[in-house]
Coordinates of C-alpha atoms and ligand atoms in Angstrom, one line a residue:
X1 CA 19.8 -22.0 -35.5
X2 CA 19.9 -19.1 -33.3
X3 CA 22.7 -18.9 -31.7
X4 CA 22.9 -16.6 -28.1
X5 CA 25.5 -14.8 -25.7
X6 CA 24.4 -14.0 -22.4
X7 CA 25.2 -12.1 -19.3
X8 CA 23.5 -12.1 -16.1
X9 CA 24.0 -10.5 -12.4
X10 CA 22.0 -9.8 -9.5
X11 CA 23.0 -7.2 -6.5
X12 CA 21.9 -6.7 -3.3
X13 CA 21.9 -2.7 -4.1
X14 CA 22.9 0.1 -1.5
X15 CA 19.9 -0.5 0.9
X16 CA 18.5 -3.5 1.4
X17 CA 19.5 -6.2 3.7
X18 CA 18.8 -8.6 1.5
X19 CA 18.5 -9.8 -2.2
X20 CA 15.0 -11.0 -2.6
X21 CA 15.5 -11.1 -6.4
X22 CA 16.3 -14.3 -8.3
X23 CA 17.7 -15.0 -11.9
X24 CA 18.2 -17.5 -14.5
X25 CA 20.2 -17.3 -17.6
X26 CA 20.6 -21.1 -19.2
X27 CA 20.1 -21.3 -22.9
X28 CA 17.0 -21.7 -23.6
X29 CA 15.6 -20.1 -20.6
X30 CA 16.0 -16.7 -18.8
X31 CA 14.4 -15.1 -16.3
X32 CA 14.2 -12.6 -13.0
X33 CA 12.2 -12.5 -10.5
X34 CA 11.7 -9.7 -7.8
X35 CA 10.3 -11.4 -4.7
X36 CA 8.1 -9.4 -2.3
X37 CA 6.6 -10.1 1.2
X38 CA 8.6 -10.1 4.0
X39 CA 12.2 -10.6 5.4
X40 CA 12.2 -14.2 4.1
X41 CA 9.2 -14.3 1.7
X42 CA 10.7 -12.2 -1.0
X43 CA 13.7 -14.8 -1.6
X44 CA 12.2 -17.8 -0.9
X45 CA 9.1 -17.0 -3.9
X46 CA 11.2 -15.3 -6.1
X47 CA 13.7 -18.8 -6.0
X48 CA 11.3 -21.1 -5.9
X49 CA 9.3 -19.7 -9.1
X50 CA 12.5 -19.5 -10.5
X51 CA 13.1 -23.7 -10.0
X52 CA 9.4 -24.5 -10.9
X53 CA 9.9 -22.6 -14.0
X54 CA 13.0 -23.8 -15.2
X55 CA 12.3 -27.4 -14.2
X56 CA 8.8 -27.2 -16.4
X57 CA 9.9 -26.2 -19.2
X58 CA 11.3 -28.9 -21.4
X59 CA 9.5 -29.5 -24.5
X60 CA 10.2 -25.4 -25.7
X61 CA 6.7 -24.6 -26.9
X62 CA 4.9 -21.1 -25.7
X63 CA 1.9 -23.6 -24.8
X64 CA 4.7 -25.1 -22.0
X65 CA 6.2 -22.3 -21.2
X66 CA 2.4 -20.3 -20.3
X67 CA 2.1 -23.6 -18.1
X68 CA 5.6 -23.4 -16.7
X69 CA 4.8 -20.2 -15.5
X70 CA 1.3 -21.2 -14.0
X71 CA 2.7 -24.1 -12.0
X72 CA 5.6 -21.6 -10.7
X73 CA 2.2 -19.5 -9.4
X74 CA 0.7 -22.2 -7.7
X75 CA 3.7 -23.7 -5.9
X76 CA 4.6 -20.5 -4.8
X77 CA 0.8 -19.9 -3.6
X78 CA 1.0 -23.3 -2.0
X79 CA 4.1 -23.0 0.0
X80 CA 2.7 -19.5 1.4
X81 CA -0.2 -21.4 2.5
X82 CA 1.6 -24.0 4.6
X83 CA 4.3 -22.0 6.1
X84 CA 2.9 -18.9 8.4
X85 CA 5.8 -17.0 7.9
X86 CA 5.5 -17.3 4.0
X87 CA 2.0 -16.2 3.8
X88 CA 2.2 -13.1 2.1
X89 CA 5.0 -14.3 -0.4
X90 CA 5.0 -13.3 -4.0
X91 CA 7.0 -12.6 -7.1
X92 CA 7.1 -10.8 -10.4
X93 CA 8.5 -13.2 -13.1
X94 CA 10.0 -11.8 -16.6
X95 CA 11.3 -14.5 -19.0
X96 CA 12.3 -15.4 -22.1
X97 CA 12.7 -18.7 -23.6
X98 CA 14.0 -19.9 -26.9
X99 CA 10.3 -21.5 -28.1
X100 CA 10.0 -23.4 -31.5
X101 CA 7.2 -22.3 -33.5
X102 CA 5.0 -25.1 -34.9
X103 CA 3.0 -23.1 -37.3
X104 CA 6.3 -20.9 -38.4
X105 CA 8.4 -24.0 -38.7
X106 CA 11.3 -21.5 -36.7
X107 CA 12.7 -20.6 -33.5
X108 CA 11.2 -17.8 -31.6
X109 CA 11.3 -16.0 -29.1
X110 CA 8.8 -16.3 -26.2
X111 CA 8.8 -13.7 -23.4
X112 CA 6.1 -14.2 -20.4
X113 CA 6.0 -11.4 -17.9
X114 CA 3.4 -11.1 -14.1
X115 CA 4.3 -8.1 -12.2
X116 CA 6.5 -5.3 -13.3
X117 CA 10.1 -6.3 -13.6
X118 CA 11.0 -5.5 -17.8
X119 CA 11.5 -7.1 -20.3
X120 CA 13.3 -4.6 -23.5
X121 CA 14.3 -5.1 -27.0
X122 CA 17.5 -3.3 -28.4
X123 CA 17.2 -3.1 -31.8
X124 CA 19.3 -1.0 -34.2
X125 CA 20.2 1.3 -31.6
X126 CA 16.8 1.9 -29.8
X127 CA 15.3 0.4 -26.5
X128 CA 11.8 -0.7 -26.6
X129 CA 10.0 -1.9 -23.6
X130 CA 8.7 -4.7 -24.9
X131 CA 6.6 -5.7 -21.5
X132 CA 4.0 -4.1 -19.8
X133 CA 3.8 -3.2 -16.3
X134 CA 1.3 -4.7 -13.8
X135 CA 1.5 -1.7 -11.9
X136 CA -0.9 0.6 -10.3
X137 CA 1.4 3.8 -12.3
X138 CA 1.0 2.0 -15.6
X139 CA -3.4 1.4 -14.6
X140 CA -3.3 5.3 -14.0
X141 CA -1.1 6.2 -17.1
X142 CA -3.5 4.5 -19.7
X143 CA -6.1 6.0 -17.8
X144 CA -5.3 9.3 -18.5
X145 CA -4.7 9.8 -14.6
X146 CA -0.8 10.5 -14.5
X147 CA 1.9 11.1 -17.9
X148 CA 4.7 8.4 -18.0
X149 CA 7.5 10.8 -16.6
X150 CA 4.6 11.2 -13.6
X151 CA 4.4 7.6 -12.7
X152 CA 8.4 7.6 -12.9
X153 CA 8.8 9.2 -9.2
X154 CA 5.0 8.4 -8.5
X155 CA 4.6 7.4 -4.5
X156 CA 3.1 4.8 -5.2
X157 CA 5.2 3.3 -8.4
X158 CA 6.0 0.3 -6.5
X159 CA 2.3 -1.2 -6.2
X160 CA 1.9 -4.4 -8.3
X161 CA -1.1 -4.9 -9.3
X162 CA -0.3 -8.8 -10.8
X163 CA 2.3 -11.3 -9.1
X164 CA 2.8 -14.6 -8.7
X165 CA 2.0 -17.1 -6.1
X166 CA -0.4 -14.1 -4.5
X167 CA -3.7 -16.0 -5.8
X168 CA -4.2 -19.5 -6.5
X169 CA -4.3 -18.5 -10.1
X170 CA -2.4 -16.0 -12.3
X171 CA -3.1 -14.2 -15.5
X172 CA 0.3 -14.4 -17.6
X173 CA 0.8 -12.0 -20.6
X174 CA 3.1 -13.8 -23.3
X175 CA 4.3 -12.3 -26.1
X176 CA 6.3 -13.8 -29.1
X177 CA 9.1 -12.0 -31.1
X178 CA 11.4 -13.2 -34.5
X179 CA 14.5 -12.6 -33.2
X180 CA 17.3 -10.8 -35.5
X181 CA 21.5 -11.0 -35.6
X182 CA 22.1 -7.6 -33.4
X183 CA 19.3 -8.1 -31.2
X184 CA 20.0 -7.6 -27.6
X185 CA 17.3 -8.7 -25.2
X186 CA 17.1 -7.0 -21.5
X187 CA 15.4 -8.5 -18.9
X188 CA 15.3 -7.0 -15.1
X189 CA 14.0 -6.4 -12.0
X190 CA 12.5 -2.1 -11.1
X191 CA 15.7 -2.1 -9.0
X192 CA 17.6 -0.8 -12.4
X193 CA 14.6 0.7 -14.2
X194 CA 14.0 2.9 -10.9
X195 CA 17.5 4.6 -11.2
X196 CA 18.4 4.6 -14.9
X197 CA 16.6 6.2 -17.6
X198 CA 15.5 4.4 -21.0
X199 CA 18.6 6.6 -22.1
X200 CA 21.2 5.5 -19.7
X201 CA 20.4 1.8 -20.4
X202 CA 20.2 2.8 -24.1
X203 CA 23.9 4.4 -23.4
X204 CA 25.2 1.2 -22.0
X205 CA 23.7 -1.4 -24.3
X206 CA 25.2 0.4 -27.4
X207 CA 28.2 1.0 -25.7
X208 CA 29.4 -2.6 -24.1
X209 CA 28.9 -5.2 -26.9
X210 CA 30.0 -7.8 -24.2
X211 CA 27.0 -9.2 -22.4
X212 CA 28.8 -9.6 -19.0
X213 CA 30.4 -6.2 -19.0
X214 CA 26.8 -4.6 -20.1
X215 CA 25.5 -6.3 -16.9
X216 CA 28.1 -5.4 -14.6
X217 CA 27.8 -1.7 -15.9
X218 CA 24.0 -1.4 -15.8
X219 CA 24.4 -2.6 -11.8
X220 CA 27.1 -0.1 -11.3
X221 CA 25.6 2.9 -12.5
X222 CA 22.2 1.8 -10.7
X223 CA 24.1 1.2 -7.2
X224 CA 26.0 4.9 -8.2
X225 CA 22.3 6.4 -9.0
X226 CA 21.2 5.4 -5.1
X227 CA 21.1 1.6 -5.8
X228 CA 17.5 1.5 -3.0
X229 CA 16.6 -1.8 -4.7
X230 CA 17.7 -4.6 -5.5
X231 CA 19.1 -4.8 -8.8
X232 CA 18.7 -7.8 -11.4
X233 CA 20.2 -8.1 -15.1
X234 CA 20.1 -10.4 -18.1
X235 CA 20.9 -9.3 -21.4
X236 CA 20.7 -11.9 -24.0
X237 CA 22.5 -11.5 -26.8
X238 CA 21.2 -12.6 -30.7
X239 CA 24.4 -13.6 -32.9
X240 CA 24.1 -16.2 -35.6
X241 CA 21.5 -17.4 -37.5
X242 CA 21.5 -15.7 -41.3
X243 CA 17.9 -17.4 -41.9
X244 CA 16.3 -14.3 -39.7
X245 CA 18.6 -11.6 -40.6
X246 CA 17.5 -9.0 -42.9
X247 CA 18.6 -8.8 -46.0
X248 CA 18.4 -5.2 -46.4
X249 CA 19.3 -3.3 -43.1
X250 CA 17.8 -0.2 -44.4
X251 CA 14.2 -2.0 -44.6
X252 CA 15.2 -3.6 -41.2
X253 CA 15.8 0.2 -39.5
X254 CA 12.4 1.5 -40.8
X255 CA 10.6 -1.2 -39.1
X256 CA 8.9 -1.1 -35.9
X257 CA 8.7 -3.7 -33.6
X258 CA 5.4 -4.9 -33.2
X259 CA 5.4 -8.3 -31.1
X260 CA 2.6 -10.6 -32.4
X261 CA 0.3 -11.0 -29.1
X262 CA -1.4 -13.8 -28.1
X263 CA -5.2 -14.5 -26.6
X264 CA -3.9 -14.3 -23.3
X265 CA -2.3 -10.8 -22.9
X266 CA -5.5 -9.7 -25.2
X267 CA -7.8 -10.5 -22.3
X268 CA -8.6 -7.3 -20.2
X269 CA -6.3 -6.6 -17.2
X270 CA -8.4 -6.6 -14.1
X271 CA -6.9 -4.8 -10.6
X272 CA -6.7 -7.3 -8.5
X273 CA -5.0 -6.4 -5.2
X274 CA -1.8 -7.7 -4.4
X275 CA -0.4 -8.2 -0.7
X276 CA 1.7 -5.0 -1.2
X277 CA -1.2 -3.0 -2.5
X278 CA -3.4 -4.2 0.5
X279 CA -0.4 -3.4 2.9
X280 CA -0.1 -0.1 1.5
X281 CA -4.0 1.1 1.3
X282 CA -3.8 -0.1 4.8
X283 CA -1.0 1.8 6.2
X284 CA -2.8 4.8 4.1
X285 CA -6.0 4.7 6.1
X286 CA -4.8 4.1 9.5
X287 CA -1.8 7.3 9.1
X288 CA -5.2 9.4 7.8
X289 CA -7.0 8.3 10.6
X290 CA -4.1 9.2 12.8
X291 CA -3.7 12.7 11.1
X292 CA -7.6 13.0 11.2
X293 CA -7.8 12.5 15.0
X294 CA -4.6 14.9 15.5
X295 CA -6.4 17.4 13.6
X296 CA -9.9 16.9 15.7
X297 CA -8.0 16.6 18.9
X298 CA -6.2 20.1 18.3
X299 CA -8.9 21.8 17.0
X300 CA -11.4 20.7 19.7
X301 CA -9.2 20.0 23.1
X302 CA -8.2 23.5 23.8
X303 CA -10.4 26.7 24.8
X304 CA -9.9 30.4 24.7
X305 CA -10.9 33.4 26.7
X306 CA -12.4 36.4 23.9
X307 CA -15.2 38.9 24.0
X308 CA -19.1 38.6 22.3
X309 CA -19.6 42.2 22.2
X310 CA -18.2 43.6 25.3
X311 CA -18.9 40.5 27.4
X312 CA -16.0 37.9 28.5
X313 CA -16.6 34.4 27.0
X314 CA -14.9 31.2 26.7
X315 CA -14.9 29.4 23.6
X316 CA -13.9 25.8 22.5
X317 CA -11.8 25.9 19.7
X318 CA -9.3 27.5 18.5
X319 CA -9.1 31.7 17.7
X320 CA -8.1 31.0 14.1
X321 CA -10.3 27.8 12.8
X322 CA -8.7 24.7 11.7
X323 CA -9.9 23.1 8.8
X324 CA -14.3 22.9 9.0
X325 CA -13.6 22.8 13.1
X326 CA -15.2 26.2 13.9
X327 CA -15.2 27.7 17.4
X328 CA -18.1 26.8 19.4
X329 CA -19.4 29.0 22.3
X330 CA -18.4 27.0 25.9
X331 CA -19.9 29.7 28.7
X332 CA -20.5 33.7 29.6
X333 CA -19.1 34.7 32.5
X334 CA -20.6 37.8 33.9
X335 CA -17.2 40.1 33.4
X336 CA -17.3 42.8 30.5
X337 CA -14.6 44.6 28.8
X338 CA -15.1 47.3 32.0
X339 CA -14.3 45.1 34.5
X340 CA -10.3 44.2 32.9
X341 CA -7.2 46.8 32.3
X342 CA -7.6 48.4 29.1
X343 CA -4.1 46.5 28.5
X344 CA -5.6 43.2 28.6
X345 CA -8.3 44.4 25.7
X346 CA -6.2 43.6 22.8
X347 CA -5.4 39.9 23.9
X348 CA -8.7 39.6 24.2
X349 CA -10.1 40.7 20.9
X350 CA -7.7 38.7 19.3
X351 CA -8.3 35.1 21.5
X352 CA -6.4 34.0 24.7
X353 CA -5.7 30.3 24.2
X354 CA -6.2 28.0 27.4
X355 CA -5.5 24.0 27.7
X356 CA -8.8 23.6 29.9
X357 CA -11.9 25.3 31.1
X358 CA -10.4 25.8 34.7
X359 CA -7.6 27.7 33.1
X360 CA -9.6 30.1 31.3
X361 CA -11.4 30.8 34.6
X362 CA -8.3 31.4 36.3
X363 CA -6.9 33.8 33.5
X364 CA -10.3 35.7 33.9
X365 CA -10.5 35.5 37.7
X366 CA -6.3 37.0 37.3
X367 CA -7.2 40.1 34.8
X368 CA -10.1 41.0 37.0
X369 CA -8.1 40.8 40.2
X370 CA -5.4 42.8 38.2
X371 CA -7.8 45.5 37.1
X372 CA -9.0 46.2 40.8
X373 CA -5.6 46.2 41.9
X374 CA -4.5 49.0 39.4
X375 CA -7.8 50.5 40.5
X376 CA -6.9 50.6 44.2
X377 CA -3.4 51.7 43.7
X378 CA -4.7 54.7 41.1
X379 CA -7.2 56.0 43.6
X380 CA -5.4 55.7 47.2
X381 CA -8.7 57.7 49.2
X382 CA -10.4 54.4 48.6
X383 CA -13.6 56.8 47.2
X384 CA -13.9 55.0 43.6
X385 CA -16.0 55.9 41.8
X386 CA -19.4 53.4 41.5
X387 CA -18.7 51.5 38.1
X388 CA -14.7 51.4 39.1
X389 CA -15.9 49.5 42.1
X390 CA -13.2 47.2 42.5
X391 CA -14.8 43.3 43.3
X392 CA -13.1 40.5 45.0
X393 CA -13.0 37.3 43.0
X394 CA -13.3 34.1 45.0
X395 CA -12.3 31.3 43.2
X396 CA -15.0 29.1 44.6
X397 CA -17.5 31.2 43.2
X398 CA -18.3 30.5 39.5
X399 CA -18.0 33.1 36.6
X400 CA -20.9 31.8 34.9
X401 CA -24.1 33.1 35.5
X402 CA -27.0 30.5 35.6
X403 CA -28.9 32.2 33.3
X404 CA -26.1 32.6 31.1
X405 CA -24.7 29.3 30.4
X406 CA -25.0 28.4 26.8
X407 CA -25.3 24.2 26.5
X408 CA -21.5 22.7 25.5
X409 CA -21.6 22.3 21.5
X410 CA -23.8 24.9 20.7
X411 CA -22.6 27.5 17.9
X412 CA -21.3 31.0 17.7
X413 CA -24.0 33.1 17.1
Ligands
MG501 MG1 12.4 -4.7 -6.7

């Protein structure tokens, strides 16, 4: 017989108002759960997968414990369904039961894993993930799309692309593993695997042989790391039972860990969309449309006073472009470079921005008047000379020649 040690703890982490992650550790079954959806949704699917599970499994068969897990999916599923303020309730599950194998004639070890809390294996000193993500990261890292260390700080590392009680239905990966004396088995929620490297775990798990203090350290260092999840541990412990232990630890260190997979995990992963995942492409379009309109709106709502040639225009737009928004011709008035200050040229060339159509009138109708003044003062006899004629601007009078207007919309030449 296999004989076990266990440790288990759950924290709320720095952040969160509350702990929407559940655990189990009772020989022969332990498991956490990361619930998602909502203020209350996250507990109550994470808890309640958690006492469908525990409460199915009874006979200790993988056959069981893959229907365990299915019925935990569809009482979650249901409960959303009834109760509007559950509806968008799910939860990634990670267990591992003691199973016996009919065909082996042994106990072995069964883990089942929806979602992307871990599951590891520390074996002679190394840390092996012995799970696989149901992540949108881990989708775009076999790929080719993103490295690992990428999808480690990845914006969107927390989309799940499988989780339970989301769809009437759920696809459960189940792996089997021989355990051996020395093993340590890890199971947790992204809360710890999102602040601590596969190192720092590593450090921990080789350093605290005692399951409980292993736990409490691996929350610790988490919570000291910016603890902006919440943080679930199990560490299961693999002590007696000479039947499975090696019988030449050198042979047992050169040997990988390959976990024997079953026809369910075997089965293509499709990307189905989760709750969170539509919640997030969602929030996605609607700040790009937001950005999208900012961008149009600046680029199009303001005008400026410049010069085709040596004739005052006003353009819509903006003197620099922004983006593919080009400046767009609005009218030609019929003032030229002759009939401002040479001051005002420079400002001019370069783009006076206005927040309306009526203030780039104004602006001209105020450099003209400015220019005749000058004029005046600069030639007190009154004789001016016939193209200095200084001309009095009435605001009622438009600038725009009839003949000159250009239709709204139309492009610089
Ligand atoms: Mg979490």
């Amino acid at each position: 017989m296999t004989s076990l040690r266990w440790g288990s703890a759950t924290d709320i982490g720095m952040v969160r108002e509350t702990n929407q992650d559940s655990c189990i550790a009772a020989e022969p079954l332990f498991a956490v759960a990361d619930g998602m959806g909502g203020h209350q949704g996250g507990e109550v699917a994470s808890a309640t997968a958690l006492e469908v599970l525990q409460s199915s499994f009874n006979k200790h068969t993988k056959e069981e414990l893959l229907e365990a897990v299915r019925r935990a999916n569809a009482k979650v599923w249901d409960k959303g369904q009834l109760d509007e303020n559950l509806h968008n309730m799910g939860t990634t599950l990670v267990a591992l039961a003691v199973i016996h194998d009919a065909e082996a004639e042994q106990e072995m070890l069964a883990i089942v894993n929806v979602g992307d809390s871990r599951g590891y294996l520390f074996r002679d000193g190394y840390l092996h993930q012995i799970t696989s993500d149901h992540s949108l990261v881990e989708e775009m890292v076999r790929a080719g799309e993103i490295s690992a260390e990428e999808a480690e700080t990845h914006p969107r590392r927390n989309i799940v692309t499988r989780a339970l009680g989301v769809e009437p239905t759920v696809e459960v990966d189940l792996d089997e593993l021989q355990p051996q004396a020395g093993d340590r088995i890890l199971l947790c929620s992204d809360g710890l695997t999102r602040e601590l490297g596969d190192d720092q775990i590593a450090g921990v798990l080789l350093r605290l042989r005692n399951p409980d203090e292993a736990t409490r350290e691996l929350i610790t260092q988490a919570k000291n790391h910016g603890g902006n999840d919440n943080i679930t541990v199990v560490i299961v412990d693999i002590e007696g039972d000479s039947d499975n232990q090696p019988t030449d630890a050198t042979t047992s260190k050169r040997k990988s860990f390959k976990p024997r997979l079953p026809a369910a995990s075997a089965k293509p992963r499709g990307g189905r969309l989760t709750v969170r995942m539509i919640g997030f492409f969602l929030a996605v379009i609607a700040l790009l449309g937001v950005a999208a309109g900012s961008v149009v709106w600046y680029a199009r709502a303001s005008f400026y006073v410049g010069l085709d040639g040596e004739q005052i225009v006003i353009y819509r737009g903006r003197p620099d472009p922004v983006l593919w928004f080009e400046k767009t011709l609005a009218e030609r008035t019929n003032k030229s470079t002759s009939d401002v200050l040479p001051s005002a040229l420079p400002q001019l060339q370069a783009g006076a921005t206005q927040s309306s159509i009526d203030d780039a009138h104004n602006y001209i109708r105020n450099l003209v008047s400015e220019a005749a003044a000058a004029r005046q003062t600069a030639q007190p006899d009154g004789n001016l000379p016939s193209n200095l004629e200084p001309q009095y601007v009435d605001p009622s009078v438009p600038l725009v020649p009839e003949s000159g207007s250009i239709p709204p919309g139309s492009t610089t030449p």
